[in-house]
Amino acid sequence: MEFNGASLIAILVVLSSVGAIYASDPDILTDFVVPAGQNPLNLTGNFFTCTGFRDVLKNNLTGQTTVKVTKGVAALEFSELNGLGLSMAVLQFPVGGLNPPHTHPRASELLYLVNGSLLVGLVDTTGKLFTQTLISGDLFVFPKGLLHYQLNKDSAYEALAISSFASANAGTVSVPSTLFTNGIPDDVLAKSFKTYTETIELLKAGLKSTHHS
């Protein structure tokens, strides 16, 4: 992947600004939220600093088939984001890597493709599918709550993307794991998909064997 730390920082700054403009979290009545138990008079620049992405570019995706998501800049990892209405993540796609259909119930997502190419798609509330093949430098927006996915179809090169979210805690609802790994009865799923319980059992078994956090 041919880019340097300065360009990555510039990208993060731009996407953070976009997230702030379209922030959807409730407004706060102070400059920022101080975690319980901390004296604001004792805060330093460390409080506003996140180091979660320092090693992200060192990740080796050789032999990996799943997408590597680094949420170095979200409220759970970086408490200063609480109340500020923005967060970010780095997504690394190995060859053939898929980020399965999912939604973010609390935020829109703006994805910037740094390297490689990605096939992306989203489905609106009328059931219409919108797809696009992105190349390095492209941006794509996924509106809040809409189903979407990303796939690296390139047979030779990895892809790297950075996503900005208009919430400090966007949340992620993965369709496959939500439907088939959370105890929904087989007969309910079979009726919903107009298939047999044996098919549902096979789907659950397959997801269980590949499920990871």
Short mmCIF file of C-alpha atoms in Angstrom, two decimals:
data_model
loop_
_atom_site.label_atom_id
_atom_site.label_comp_id
_atom_site.label_asym_id
_atom_site.label_seq_id
_atom_site.Cartn_x
_atom_site.Cartn_y
_atom_site.Cartn_z
CA MET A 1 0.00 0.00 0.00
CA GLU A 2 1.71 3.21 -1.17
CA PHE A 3 0.80 6.11 1.10
CA ASN A 4 2.44 7.76 4.06
CA GLY A 5 1.44 8.75 7.55
CA ALA A 6 0.92 12.40 6.59
CA SER A 7 -1.64 11.52 3.93
CA LEU A 8 -3.47 9.23 6.34
CA ILE A 9 -3.62 12.00 8.95
CA ALA A 10 -4.97 14.43 6.35
CA ILE A 11 -7.69 11.97 5.40
CA LEU A 12 -8.66 11.46 9.03
CA VAL A 13 -8.91 15.22 9.60
CA VAL A 14 -11.11 15.74 6.55
CA LEU A 15 -13.46 12.89 7.41
CA SER A 16 -13.63 13.98 11.05
CA SER A 17 -14.71 17.44 9.89
CA VAL A 18 -17.44 15.96 7.72
CA GLY A 19 -18.67 13.88 10.64
CA ALA A 20 -18.80 16.97 12.85
CA ILE A 21 -20.83 18.91 10.27
CA TYR A 22 -23.44 16.19 9.99
CA ALA A 23 -23.33 15.03 13.60
CA SER A 24 -26.55 13.41 14.78
CA ASP A 25 -25.86 12.84 18.47
CA PRO A 26 -27.63 15.13 20.99
CA ASP A 27 -25.90 18.44 21.63
CA ILE A 28 -23.99 18.87 24.89
CA LEU A 29 -24.00 22.01 27.03
CA THR A 30 -20.28 21.98 27.78
CA ASP A 31 -17.16 22.18 25.64
CA PHE A 32 -16.69 18.42 25.99
CA VAL A 33 -17.73 15.54 28.25
CA VAL A 34 -15.41 14.80 31.15
CA PRO A 35 -15.56 11.14 32.27
CA ALA A 36 -16.96 10.53 35.72
CA GLY A 37 -14.33 10.68 38.42
CA GLN A 38 -11.92 12.88 36.47
CA ASN A 39 -11.13 16.45 37.45
CA PRO A 40 -11.29 18.68 34.35
CA LEU A 41 -8.53 20.85 35.83
CA ASN A 42 -6.16 17.88 35.63
CA LEU A 43 -6.77 17.12 31.96
CA THR A 44 -3.91 17.45 29.48
CA GLY A 45 -3.50 17.06 25.74
CA ASN A 46 -3.47 13.30 26.28
CA PHE A 47 -7.22 13.44 26.88
CA PHE A 48 -7.79 14.67 23.32
CA THR A 49 -5.32 12.23 21.76
CA CYS A 50 -6.12 8.80 20.30
CA THR A 51 -3.32 6.37 19.48
CA GLY A 52 -5.55 3.54 18.29
CA PHE A 53 -4.37 3.70 14.68
CA ARG A 54 -0.62 3.71 15.28
CA ASP A 55 -0.13 0.07 14.33
CA VAL A 56 -3.03 -0.41 11.95
CA LEU A 57 -0.87 -0.23 8.81
CA LYS A 58 1.38 -2.94 10.17
CA ASN A 59 -1.42 -5.50 9.97
CA ASN A 60 -0.48 -8.41 7.73
CA LEU A 61 -3.51 -9.66 5.81
CA THR A 62 -1.67 -12.51 4.10
CA GLY A 63 -3.86 -15.59 4.26
CA GLN A 64 -6.70 -13.67 5.90
CA THR A 65 -10.17 -13.98 4.37
CA THR A 66 -12.15 -11.63 6.61
CA VAL A 67 -12.18 -7.85 6.79
CA LYS A 68 -10.05 -6.28 9.51
CA VAL A 69 -11.93 -3.43 11.21
CA THR A 70 -10.01 -1.15 13.58
CA LYS A 71 -12.31 1.09 15.62
CA GLY A 72 -9.53 3.19 17.06
CA VAL A 73 -11.68 6.30 17.09
CA ALA A 74 -15.07 5.55 18.62
CA ALA A 75 -16.54 6.49 21.97
CA LEU A 76 -15.74 3.14 23.57
CA GLU A 77 -12.08 3.41 22.57
CA PHE A 78 -11.74 7.21 22.79
CA SER A 79 -14.00 8.63 25.49
CA GLU A 80 -13.42 12.24 24.41
CA LEU A 81 -15.79 11.57 21.48
CA ASN A 82 -18.77 11.29 23.82
CA GLY A 83 -21.16 14.09 22.93
CA LEU A 84 -19.24 15.20 19.85
CA GLY A 85 -21.24 13.23 17.27
CA LEU A 86 -18.44 11.59 15.30
CA SER A 87 -16.27 8.47 15.14
CA MET A 88 -14.06 6.67 12.67
CA ALA A 89 -12.79 3.24 11.68
CA VAL A 90 -10.16 1.78 9.36
CA LEU A 91 -11.29 -1.16 7.19
CA GLN A 92 -8.70 -3.46 5.62
CA PHE A 93 -9.98 -5.85 2.96
CA PRO A 94 -7.91 -8.89 1.97
CA VAL A 95 -8.32 -10.29 -1.52
CA GLY A 96 -11.95 -11.40 -1.74
CA GLY A 97 -12.72 -9.83 1.64
CA LEU A 98 -16.39 -9.10 2.35
CA ASN A 99 -17.96 -6.79 4.91
CA PRO A 100 -21.36 -8.56 5.02
CA PRO A 101 -24.70 -6.74 4.76
CA HIS A 102 -25.22 -4.63 7.87
CA THR A 103 -26.69 -1.38 9.13
CA HIS A 104 -25.61 1.43 11.45
CA PRO A 105 -28.76 2.37 13.40
CA ARG A 106 -27.40 5.62 14.84
CA ALA A 107 -25.32 7.17 12.06
CA SER A 108 -24.68 7.76 8.40
CA GLU A 109 -21.30 6.55 7.15
CA LEU A 110 -18.91 8.29 4.76
CA LEU A 111 -16.38 5.84 3.31
CA TYR A 112 -13.13 7.00 1.69
CA LEU A 113 -11.22 4.41 -0.34
CA VAL A 114 -7.49 4.96 0.20
CA ASN A 115 -6.13 2.03 -1.82
CA GLY A 116 -7.47 -0.73 -4.03
CA SER A 117 -11.00 -1.11 -5.35
CA LEU A 118 -14.29 -2.02 -3.69
CA LEU A 119 -17.72 -3.04 -4.87
CA VAL A 120 -20.19 -1.33 -2.53
CA GLY A 121 -23.95 -1.48 -2.35
CA LEU A 122 -26.87 -0.19 -0.33
CA VAL A 123 -30.59 -0.89 -0.28
CA ASP A 124 -33.11 1.88 0.42
CA THR A 125 -36.47 1.53 2.17
CA THR A 126 -38.24 0.85 -1.14
CA GLY A 127 -36.02 -2.18 -1.73
CA LYS A 128 -33.96 -0.57 -4.50
CA LEU A 129 -30.30 -1.65 -4.69
CA PHE A 130 -27.65 0.95 -5.46
CA THR A 131 -24.18 -0.37 -6.37
CA GLN A 132 -20.89 1.21 -7.34
CA THR A 133 -17.31 0.10 -7.95
CA LEU A 134 -14.97 2.45 -6.10
CA ILE A 135 -11.32 3.09 -6.89
CA SER A 136 -8.67 4.86 -4.84
CA GLY A 137 -9.73 8.39 -3.94
CA ASP A 138 -13.49 7.77 -4.21
CA LEU A 139 -16.02 8.57 -1.48
CA PHE A 140 -19.33 6.79 -0.93
CA VAL A 141 -22.02 7.63 1.61
CA PHE A 142 -24.26 5.10 3.34
CA PRO A 143 -27.33 6.87 4.79
CA LYS A 144 -28.23 6.19 8.40
CA GLY A 145 -29.97 2.88 9.03
CA LEU A 146 -29.83 1.58 5.44
CA LEU A 147 -28.56 -1.91 4.65
CA HIS A 148 -25.16 -1.91 2.93
CA TYR A 149 -22.05 -3.98 2.21
CA GLN A 150 -18.52 -3.77 0.76
CA LEU A 151 -16.61 -6.41 -1.21
CA ASN A 152 -13.04 -6.50 -2.52
CA LYS A 153 -13.42 -8.38 -5.81
CA ASP A 154 -9.82 -7.81 -6.84
CA SER A 155 -7.97 -11.11 -7.21
CA ALA A 156 -4.53 -9.64 -6.53
CA TYR A 157 -4.67 -6.54 -4.33
CA GLU A 158 -5.90 -5.66 -0.86
CA ALA A 159 -8.05 -2.58 -0.24
CA LEU A 160 -7.91 0.01 2.51
CA ALA A 161 -10.79 2.30 3.45
CA ILE A 162 -11.48 4.83 6.19
CA SER A 163 -15.03 5.40 7.41
CA SER A 164 -16.35 8.43 9.26
CA PHE A 165 -19.59 8.11 11.23
CA ALA A 166 -21.96 10.89 12.31
CA SER A 167 -22.19 9.48 15.82
CA ALA A 168 -19.80 8.72 18.65
CA ASN A 169 -21.41 5.27 18.78
CA ALA A 170 -22.86 4.36 15.38
CA GLY A 171 -23.64 0.75 16.28
CA THR A 172 -23.50 -2.13 13.81
CA VAL A 173 -26.22 -4.67 13.12
CA SER A 174 -24.85 -7.52 10.99
CA VAL A 175 -27.66 -9.21 9.08
CA PRO A 176 -26.18 -12.76 8.96
CA SER A 177 -25.17 -12.91 12.62
CA THR A 178 -28.31 -11.10 13.84
CA LEU A 179 -30.58 -13.54 12.06
CA PHE A 180 -28.73 -16.80 12.50
CA THR A 181 -26.59 -16.65 15.64
CA ASN A 182 -28.90 -15.05 18.20
CA GLY A 183 -31.35 -17.83 18.98
CA ILE A 184 -34.24 -16.95 16.66
CA PRO A 185 -36.20 -20.24 16.34
CA ASP A 186 -35.56 -22.26 13.19
CA ASP A 187 -39.25 -22.44 12.30
CA VAL A 188 -39.59 -18.64 12.46
CA LEU A 189 -36.66 -18.21 10.08
CA ALA A 190 -37.82 -21.02 7.81
CA LYS A 191 -41.26 -19.44 7.43
CA SER A 192 -39.72 -15.99 6.93
CA PHE A 193 -37.44 -17.19 4.12
CA LYS A 194 -39.97 -19.71 2.76
CA THR A 195 -37.55 -22.59 3.14
CA TYR A 196 -36.99 -25.64 5.34
CA THR A 197 -35.66 -25.81 8.90
CA GLU A 198 -32.86 -28.05 7.62
CA THR A 199 -31.65 -25.18 5.44
CA ILE A 200 -31.73 -22.81 8.40
CA GLU A 201 -29.74 -25.29 10.48
CA LEU A 202 -27.08 -25.47 7.76
CA LEU A 203 -26.84 -21.67 7.65
CA LYS A 204 -26.51 -21.46 11.42
CA ALA A 205 -23.83 -24.14 11.46
CA GLY A 206 -21.85 -22.39 8.75
CA LEU A 207 -21.97 -19.04 10.52
CA LYS A 208 -21.07 -20.60 13.85
CA SER A 209 -17.92 -22.10 12.37
CA THR A 210 -16.78 -18.77 10.89
CA HIS A 211 -18.15 -16.35 13.49
CA HIS A 212 -15.60 -14.03 15.04
CA SER A 213 -15.77 -10.84 17.08
#
